[in-house]
Amino acid sequence: MSQRYDVIVIGAGPAGYIAAIRAAQLGFKVACVEKWISPAGEPALGGTCLNVGCIPSKALLASSEEFDKASHHLHEHGITVQGVSVDVARMVARKDGIVSKMTKGIEFLFRKNKITWLKGHGRVAGSADGWYRVEVTGSAPAEVEVSETRNLIIATGSKARHLPALPVDNQRICDNEGALAFTEVPARLGVIGAGVIGLELGSVWRRLGSRVTVLEAMPGFLAACDEAVAKECWKIFTRQGLDIQLGVKIGEVDTSGTTIKLPYVDAKGAAAVLEVDRLIVSVGRVPNTTDLGLETLGLVPDERGFIEVDDHCRTRLPGVFAIGDVVRGPMLAHKGEDEGVMVAELIAGQQPHIDYNCIPWVIYTSPEIAWVGRTEQQLKAEGREYKTGQFPFAANGRALGMQATEGFVKVLADARTDEVLGVHIIAATASDLIAEAAVAMEFKASAEDIARVCHPHPSMSEVMREAALATDRRALNM
Ligand code: FAD
Ligand code: NAI
């Protein structure tokens, strides 16, 4: 006899585990299927984000920034530090400890909310009388547990896209999983793809001492960012020592020797060879929609593997939803979390809504890059009349004290109504500063609204206010 649940979620990444918790809060009987096994051989919740994504990458990022600070920046404070060195094994162990604490935290939340964790690989196995059947295969293939639900939430996430010419072994040629577990600092590191992962992880290993070369296929740098931001970041990252080559075409890798040799053709058409000790392949991610039994429901993913949904993450089948990286929109943890909450509330008969234009983006380089809303080039293409205000951190007292003067805040507002249309930030603390802009845009604030709100002094947030004032050419400290 199969167990029946009000809601079954397949996948316990940030989209799935949040959906499960919100559904349980709303009084539903909930089960969540998750198959992840940690390197220690333990089943683990949290998905890509907690195990091999957001959380571990930011732990290494923080360690590498401390190393960089101790090595190069403390003397300006009058502090002398000698003999700075890095113990990679300890750094990675610290990261693993944080991951374990976080994933155990989700186990606690599941127990607290009485969510059943079905451990193993989940597959849909058709439906009858409005009940969707889910089979979960545990560690022993013979162990198949069958459950049924009226509300099915698919939150199976994504995995790294690989290239046939670059076979990933996660020893020498790595995707995000291997790149977060290096045992030593590679002397020469190659990165394929100057996207979010390439820049974040490339920066981490550069700070720790690697000579980093990034090969990017597109002719432009950070095409999704506002052009002013992309231009400034190009200057900052190349000054920091990242060698970024745009418009390249890579060939077939040669791993027969002690080093990795990757032939490529550069933007001018000249042939070259990149010789490195390790290679990170970060060329995007693909949704996990195979071996899920979707065909038993007649649900066919699109040609790129995404499940088609409407603005509320509803598939065309009643009671079947898909959220997070398996559906359209940015592959971001907080976007998936918000979709998880939305879907649980829809099942409960509420009327939730997500404004996808107000989802913030952050790239955790140093300084960080963050934005929300439209870029200047998008507004131009849309023919919208807008005004801009920009203010640099170099003119902010707190930034000077913190040695965090790189970057600026740029506010884009409607020329007629003054409504904030986009905010773009380069700053040491851009990930925190962007939240104010997201709140402002959700409330349809004007630039004047931000400018009239009292901001604490001295703080990095004053630059947001000054940039808002600058849209009206009345910044106070410039
Ligand atoms: P996932 O987190 O991928 O979780 C899906 C889960 O489903 C997995 O645990 C998987 O095991 C499970 N699953 C899949 N199929 C089955 C099945 N058939 N049965 C049972 N279980 C199954 N985003 C940010 O917003 N901020 C960041 O700083 C950030 N940093 C990142 C850094 C890196 C290196 C990477 C790779 C990604 C990063 N991301 C970041 C992206 C973020 O991790 C993803 O957007 C997010 O994890 C997606 O959440 P999800 O729940 O949709 O999927
Ligand atoms: P990405 O889409 O950000 O960047 C991939 C880059 O690789 C692109 O610039 C693309 O042009 C390039 N590329 C593709 N094929 C190539 C080829 N053959 N040769 C050279 N370059 C090639 O993907 P990435 O960095 O793998 O990250 C995946 C996703 O994970 C991100 O889009 C983001 O959604 C998420 N993520 C989010 C983070 C954050 O929020 N801070 C951090 C890390 C990942």
Short mmCIF file of C-alpha atoms and ligand atoms in Angstrom, two decimals, residues 10-16 33-36 47-49 52-54 57-58 120-122 155-158 176 197 285 292 324-325 331-334 364, ligand 1:
data_model
loop_
_atom_site.label_atom_id
_atom_site.label_comp_id
_atom_site.label_asym_id
_atom_site.label_seq_id
_atom_site.Cartn_x
_atom_site.Cartn_y
_atom_site.Cartn_z
CA ILE A 10 11.17 16.06 -5.92
CA GLY A 11 14.51 17.74 -5.10
CA ALA A 12 15.64 19.41 -1.88
CA GLY A 13 17.72 22.30 -3.23
CA PRO A 14 16.72 25.86 -2.25
CA ALA A 15 13.63 25.72 -4.47
CA GLY A 16 12.43 22.31 -3.25
CA VAL A 33 12.49 13.21 -2.36
CA GLU A 34 16.25 13.80 -2.40
CA LYS A 35 19.08 11.58 -3.59
CA TRP A 36 22.22 13.66 -2.89
CA GLY A 47 20.99 20.61 -3.41
CA THR A 48 23.61 22.33 -5.54
CA CYS A 49 23.37 25.55 -3.55
CA VAL A 52 28.56 22.47 -4.35
CA GLY A 53 27.30 25.98 -5.16
CA CYS A 54 26.49 29.20 -3.35
CA SER A 57 31.97 28.95 -3.09
CA LYS A 58 31.34 31.88 -0.76
CA GLY A 120 16.73 8.16 -3.14
CA HIS A 121 16.04 8.84 -6.80
CA GLY A 122 12.48 9.95 -7.50
CA ALA A 155 12.50 20.95 -8.18
CA THR A 156 15.28 18.78 -9.55
CA GLY A 157 17.67 21.65 -10.30
CA SER A 158 20.57 21.65 -12.72
CA ASN A 176 32.15 23.49 -10.09
CA ILE A 197 31.28 30.78 -11.93
CA ARG A 285 24.25 24.66 -16.51
CA LEU A 292 12.38 11.62 -14.06
CA GLY A 324 13.95 26.66 -9.60
CA ASP A 325 16.66 25.81 -12.13
CA MET A 331 19.37 30.07 -12.29
CA LEU A 332 19.57 31.69 -8.87
CA ALA A 333 18.90 30.20 -5.45
CA HIS A 334 16.71 33.09 -4.23
CA TYR A 364 30.64 37.55 -5.85
P1 FAD B 1 19.40 22.39 -6.99
O1 FAD B 1 20.02 23.23 -5.94
O2 FAD B 1 20.24 21.93 -8.12
O3 FAD B 1 18.75 21.15 -6.24
C1 FAD B 1 18.11 20.14 -6.94
C2 FAD B 1 18.13 18.90 -6.08
O4 FAD B 1 17.31 17.91 -6.69
C3 FAD B 1 19.51 18.26 -5.94
O5 FAD B 1 19.82 18.11 -4.59
C4 FAD B 1 19.41 16.93 -6.65
O6 FAD B 1 20.16 15.90 -6.01
C5 FAD B 1 17.92 16.63 -6.51
N1 FAD B 1 17.41 15.74 -7.55
C6 FAD B 1 17.51 15.88 -8.89
N2 FAD B 1 16.86 14.89 -9.51
C7 FAD B 1 16.36 14.10 -8.55
C8 FAD B 1 15.59 12.91 -8.56
N3 FAD B 1 15.17 12.36 -9.70
N4 FAD B 1 15.27 12.34 -7.38
C9 FAD B 1 15.68 12.89 -6.21
N5 FAD B 1 16.39 14.03 -6.13
C10 FAD B 1 16.72 14.63 -7.29
N6 FAD B 1 22.87 31.10 -6.90
C11 FAD B 1 22.71 32.21 -6.17
O7 FAD B 1 21.59 32.73 -6.09
N7 FAD B 1 23.75 32.78 -5.49
C12 FAD B 1 24.99 32.26 -5.54
O8 FAD B 1 25.91 32.79 -4.91
C13 FAD B 1 25.21 31.10 -6.32
N8 FAD B 1 26.42 30.54 -6.38
C14 FAD B 1 26.60 29.40 -7.12
C15 FAD B 1 27.88 28.88 -7.19
C16 FAD B 1 28.12 27.74 -7.93
C17 FAD B 1 29.51 27.16 -8.00
C18 FAD B 1 27.02 27.09 -8.59
C19 FAD B 1 27.23 25.82 -9.36
C20 FAD B 1 25.74 27.62 -8.52
C21 FAD B 1 25.53 28.80 -7.79
N9 FAD B 1 24.28 29.39 -7.72
C22 FAD B 1 24.10 30.54 -6.99
C23 FAD B 1 23.11 28.82 -8.40
C24 FAD B 1 22.27 28.02 -7.40
O9 FAD B 1 23.08 27.04 -6.79
C25 FAD B 1 21.09 27.36 -8.11
O10 FAD B 1 20.36 28.35 -8.81
C26 FAD B 1 20.18 26.70 -7.09
O11 FAD B 1 20.87 25.72 -6.36
C27 FAD B 1 18.98 26.07 -7.80
O12 FAD B 1 18.14 25.52 -6.85
P2 FAD B 1 17.18 24.29 -7.19
O13 FAD B 1 16.53 23.93 -5.92
O14 FAD B 1 16.36 24.63 -8.36
O15 FAD B 1 18.16 23.13 -7.67
#
